[in-house]
Amino acid sequence: MTSCTLHIANDFSPNPAGRYDTDGPFSGQAFREQLLWPAIQKCDEVTVDLDGARGFGSSFLEEAFGGLVREHGQSLQTLKAKIRVKTAVKTYESRIWSYVSDATKQRRR
Amino acid sequence: MSWLSDTATQYKDVAIVGSWALTAIGWFLNARTSNQRELRKEVRKEIDDCIKAAYDLLQLTKDYYYDPERTHDAERTSQIRFDLQRLLTRIERLSGRCKKITGSYQLGELMDRLTGDDFDTVTRRVLVPRDERVRAMEQSVHALIDKLEDGFLQQFPD
């Protein structure tokens, strides 16, 4: 079993911001397309470490994780089995799974 | 008369032990009450600080949404994200310390209302004070404050 760790502050940006690529180079879409989705394809388990960044907006996290459902056809179950969220701020983790869950529900409609 | 002397000695021993036990219990209860009072004071101050931080964060966020010039104000949005993270961390720590002070749902709502949708994007819509989204932001701050206050009352009922 292969596992990968993505430390957002070190591997992407300590100041992640925005939703789409048009919003800047460190948006949720950029993170998902450049790091998160390739890691999910390559590894059986992906740990996403949020600690060390200068805070996260819902827009960034929603696009990064909810986008996995909308743009890459992933399901909540698959993502829960693959992704581990590491963070000192528990609200971030609960919101991430809530975004994935909401995106799954919207896709079913 | 020796039985009388023995009984008196036994009572004396019990009285000595009893007085020590009462002193210890009194000391324990006093220390416990004093610690509880200190904890109450500390938690009250932390809640007041969190409430102020939530108000300040709301104001900072509203200024960002009201001002058309702030769409590309990375410093402002970065500050909002940072302050939000500080507030989340403080409240989560408080919840860890006092089990009856919770607010995880309200924190999530607050985070989404302030930094969701088009926050930090180039398509950000400029808001006016009577906008529905501004009302939702204010509501989420109210809900969080109410939850903290309710938790405080449950944690320290007297």
XYZ file of C-alpha atoms in Angstrom:
267
model
C 0.000 0.000 0.000
C 1.441 3.348 -1.038
C 0.881 6.476 0.932
C 1.598 10.115 0.142
C 1.612 13.211 2.294
C 0.771 16.655 1.006
C 1.777 19.426 3.328
C -0.047 22.419 1.911
C 2.139 25.089 3.535
C 5.380 23.467 2.327
C 4.379 21.750 -0.897
C 1.931 24.320 -2.226
C 1.715 27.656 -0.437
C 1.636 28.926 3.151
C -1.023 31.363 1.966
C -3.517 29.360 -0.095
C -6.267 31.606 -1.453
C -9.116 31.708 -3.907
C -11.313 29.203 -5.617
C -10.319 29.043 -9.284
C -7.079 29.413 -11.240
C -8.276 32.859 -12.303
C -8.184 33.934 -8.647
C -4.465 33.367 -8.306
C -1.738 30.745 -8.472
C -2.566 29.199 -5.093
C -6.276 28.568 -5.483
C -8.291 25.511 -4.490
C -8.529 24.448 -8.125
C -4.756 24.732 -8.558
C -4.108 22.682 -5.440
C -6.542 19.998 -6.537
C -5.258 19.767 -10.102
C -1.547 20.082 -9.406
C -1.187 18.090 -6.203
C -4.273 16.481 -4.739
C -5.750 14.672 -7.738
C -2.365 13.340 -8.970
C -1.629 12.089 -5.441
C -5.015 10.366 -5.237
C -4.353 8.633 -8.555
C -0.856 7.596 -7.540
C -1.286 6.580 -3.897
C -3.624 4.342 -1.977
C -3.709 6.713 0.956
C -3.176 10.470 0.871
C -2.579 12.512 4.002
C -3.343 16.199 3.546
C -1.640 18.232 6.236
C -3.234 21.657 6.722
C -1.088 22.857 9.608
C 1.334 25.699 9.030
C -0.746 27.648 6.503
C -2.048 31.125 7.237
C -5.643 29.984 7.485
C -8.103 28.620 4.935
C -11.224 30.066 3.417
C -14.229 27.892 2.709
C -13.946 28.833 -0.965
C -10.473 27.256 -1.212
C -11.355 24.083 0.708
C -14.679 23.625 -1.061
C -13.110 23.867 -4.495
C -10.153 21.667 -3.577
C -12.163 18.827 -2.013
C -15.709 19.285 -3.301
C -14.147 19.629 -6.752
C -12.933 16.034 -6.529
C -16.580 14.988 -6.738
C -17.656 17.502 -9.401
C -14.624 17.409 -11.676
C -13.131 13.961 -11.103
C -16.230 11.887 -10.390
C -15.101 10.701 -6.965
C -17.560 9.567 -4.308
C -17.663 10.360 -0.608
C -16.913 6.729 0.259
C -13.883 6.529 -2.046
C -12.470 9.786 -0.768
C -13.068 8.880 2.875
C -11.161 5.661 2.310
C -8.279 7.447 0.610
C -7.822 10.811 2.249
C -6.660 11.548 5.778
C -6.934 15.160 6.864
C -4.353 16.222 9.394
C -5.085 19.492 11.148
C -5.034 21.072 14.577
C -8.264 22.893 13.645
C -11.032 20.298 13.771
C -13.517 22.628 12.079
C -11.476 22.448 8.861
C -11.713 18.680 8.787
C -15.444 18.584 9.450
C -16.059 21.248 6.795
C -13.998 19.368 4.198
C -16.124 16.250 4.588
C -19.236 18.353 4.579
C -18.213 19.903 1.218
C -17.547 16.461 -0.252
C -20.879 15.216 1.056
C -22.761 18.253 -0.326
C -21.071 17.910 -3.719
C -22.062 14.228 -3.814
C -25.678 15.093 -3.024
C -25.737 17.799 -5.704
C -24.363 15.409 -8.283
C -27.111 12.883 -7.546
C -29.831 15.466 -8.239
C -13.496 1.483 86.231
C -10.937 0.467 83.644
C -13.699 -0.020 81.021
C -14.651 3.606 81.473
C -11.091 4.727 80.936
C -10.787 2.542 77.804
C -13.990 3.945 76.341
C -12.841 7.492 77.006
C -9.514 6.805 75.278
C -11.309 5.347 72.268
C -13.595 8.379 72.009
C -10.586 10.640 72.266
C -8.857 8.803 69.399
C -11.972 8.998 67.274
C -12.291 12.696 68.056
C -8.688 13.358 67.062
C -9.011 11.407 63.812
C -12.420 12.947 63.145
C -11.168 16.484 63.592
C -8.313 15.812 61.178
C -10.696 14.259 58.690
C -13.043 17.257 58.927
C -10.110 19.633 58.445
C -8.984 17.695 55.379
C -12.489 17.613 53.912
C -12.886 21.333 54.586
C -9.563 22.065 52.960
C -10.462 19.915 49.954
C -13.850 21.571 49.482
C -12.367 25.024 49.867
C -9.630 24.295 47.318
C -12.172 22.849 44.922
C -14.470 25.861 45.189
C -11.542 28.210 44.798
C -10.275 26.356 41.705
C -13.754 26.342 40.218
C -14.047 30.088 40.803
C -10.695 30.709 39.133
C -11.642 28.509 36.187
C -14.942 30.339 35.834
C -13.131 33.683 35.753
C -10.604 32.474 33.177
C -13.272 30.943 30.943
C -15.453 34.049 31.182
C -12.538 36.203 30.053
C -11.702 33.833 27.203
C -15.322 33.829 26.019
C -15.442 37.635 26.161
C -12.219 37.778 24.129
C -13.618 35.324 21.582
C -16.807 37.362 21.272
C -14.770 40.498 20.626
C -12.618 38.626 18.108
C -15.756 37.397 16.326
C -17.137 40.953 16.121
C -13.820 42.288 14.813
C -13.643 39.509 12.257
C -17.170 40.258 11.117
C -16.294 43.930 10.699
C -13.117 43.106 8.787
C -15.039 40.804 6.470
C -17.869 43.267 5.910
C -15.364 45.980 4.987
C -13.870 43.596 2.448
C -17.247 42.852 0.875
C -18.453 46.473 0.898
C -15.429 47.996 -0.786
C -15.196 47.439 -4.569
C -11.482 48.209 -4.442
C -10.760 45.263 -2.185
C -11.339 42.492 -4.733
C -7.604 42.132 -5.187
C -6.701 42.995 -1.608
C -4.729 39.855 -0.764
C -3.542 41.335 2.516
C -7.106 41.846 3.702
C -8.323 38.369 2.735
C -5.211 36.807 4.215
C -5.891 38.696 7.449
C -9.478 37.427 7.488
C -8.334 33.836 7.012
C -5.703 34.217 9.707
C -8.101 35.802 12.223
C -10.696 33.160 11.483
C -8.175 30.399 12.113
C -7.177 32.022 15.419
C -10.810 32.220 16.481
C -11.491 28.596 15.501
C -8.423 27.448 17.397
C -9.309 29.392 20.538
C -12.872 28.157 20.659
C -11.884 24.564 19.947
C -9.326 24.764 22.757
C -11.985 26.178 25.083
C -14.304 23.300 24.159
C -11.529 20.860 24.964
C -11.179 22.419 28.397
C -14.882 22.789 29.210
C -16.922 19.976 27.724
C -20.209 21.849 27.898
C -18.903 24.774 25.856
C -19.304 23.577 22.304
C -19.954 25.231 18.984
C -18.595 23.093 16.193
C -21.696 23.515 14.005
C -21.745 27.277 14.582
C -18.023 27.529 13.801
C -18.537 25.738 10.494
C -21.449 28.009 9.636
C -19.419 31.095 10.541
C -16.520 29.936 8.384
C -18.787 29.318 5.393
C -20.700 32.593 5.731
C -17.531 34.685 5.979
C -15.183 32.908 3.594
C -17.405 30.770 1.367
C -18.902 31.303 -2.088
C -16.943 33.996 -3.931
C -14.671 35.042 -1.068
C -11.114 35.605 -2.282
C -12.177 35.372 -5.928
C -11.980 37.869 -8.785
C -15.739 37.516 -9.325
C -16.497 38.609 -5.757
C -19.779 40.492 -5.582
C -19.706 43.843 -3.791
C -22.268 43.805 -0.995
C -24.362 46.514 0.605
C -25.250 46.551 4.320
C -28.831 45.333 3.762
C -27.719 42.413 1.580
C -29.013 38.987 2.550
C -25.462 37.634 2.749
C -24.450 40.313 5.235
C -27.439 39.385 7.361
C -26.390 35.731 7.183
C -22.861 36.659 8.300
C -24.246 38.598 11.266
C -26.593 35.746 12.102
C -23.719 33.273 12.162
C -21.803 35.490 14.612
C -24.914 35.805 16.807
C -25.426 32.040 16.740
C -21.841 31.410 17.769
C -21.971 33.939 20.617
C -25.273 32.503 21.875
C -23.834 29.001 21.789
C -20.786 30.106 23.786
C -22.937 31.909 26.347
C -25.278 28.914 26.707
C -22.283 26.628 27.152
C -20.868 28.906 29.825
C -24.138 28.869 31.783
C -24.316 25.089 31.585
C -20.683 24.698 32.607
C -20.992 27.120 35.541
C -24.649 27.069 36.586
C -24.380 29.244 39.721
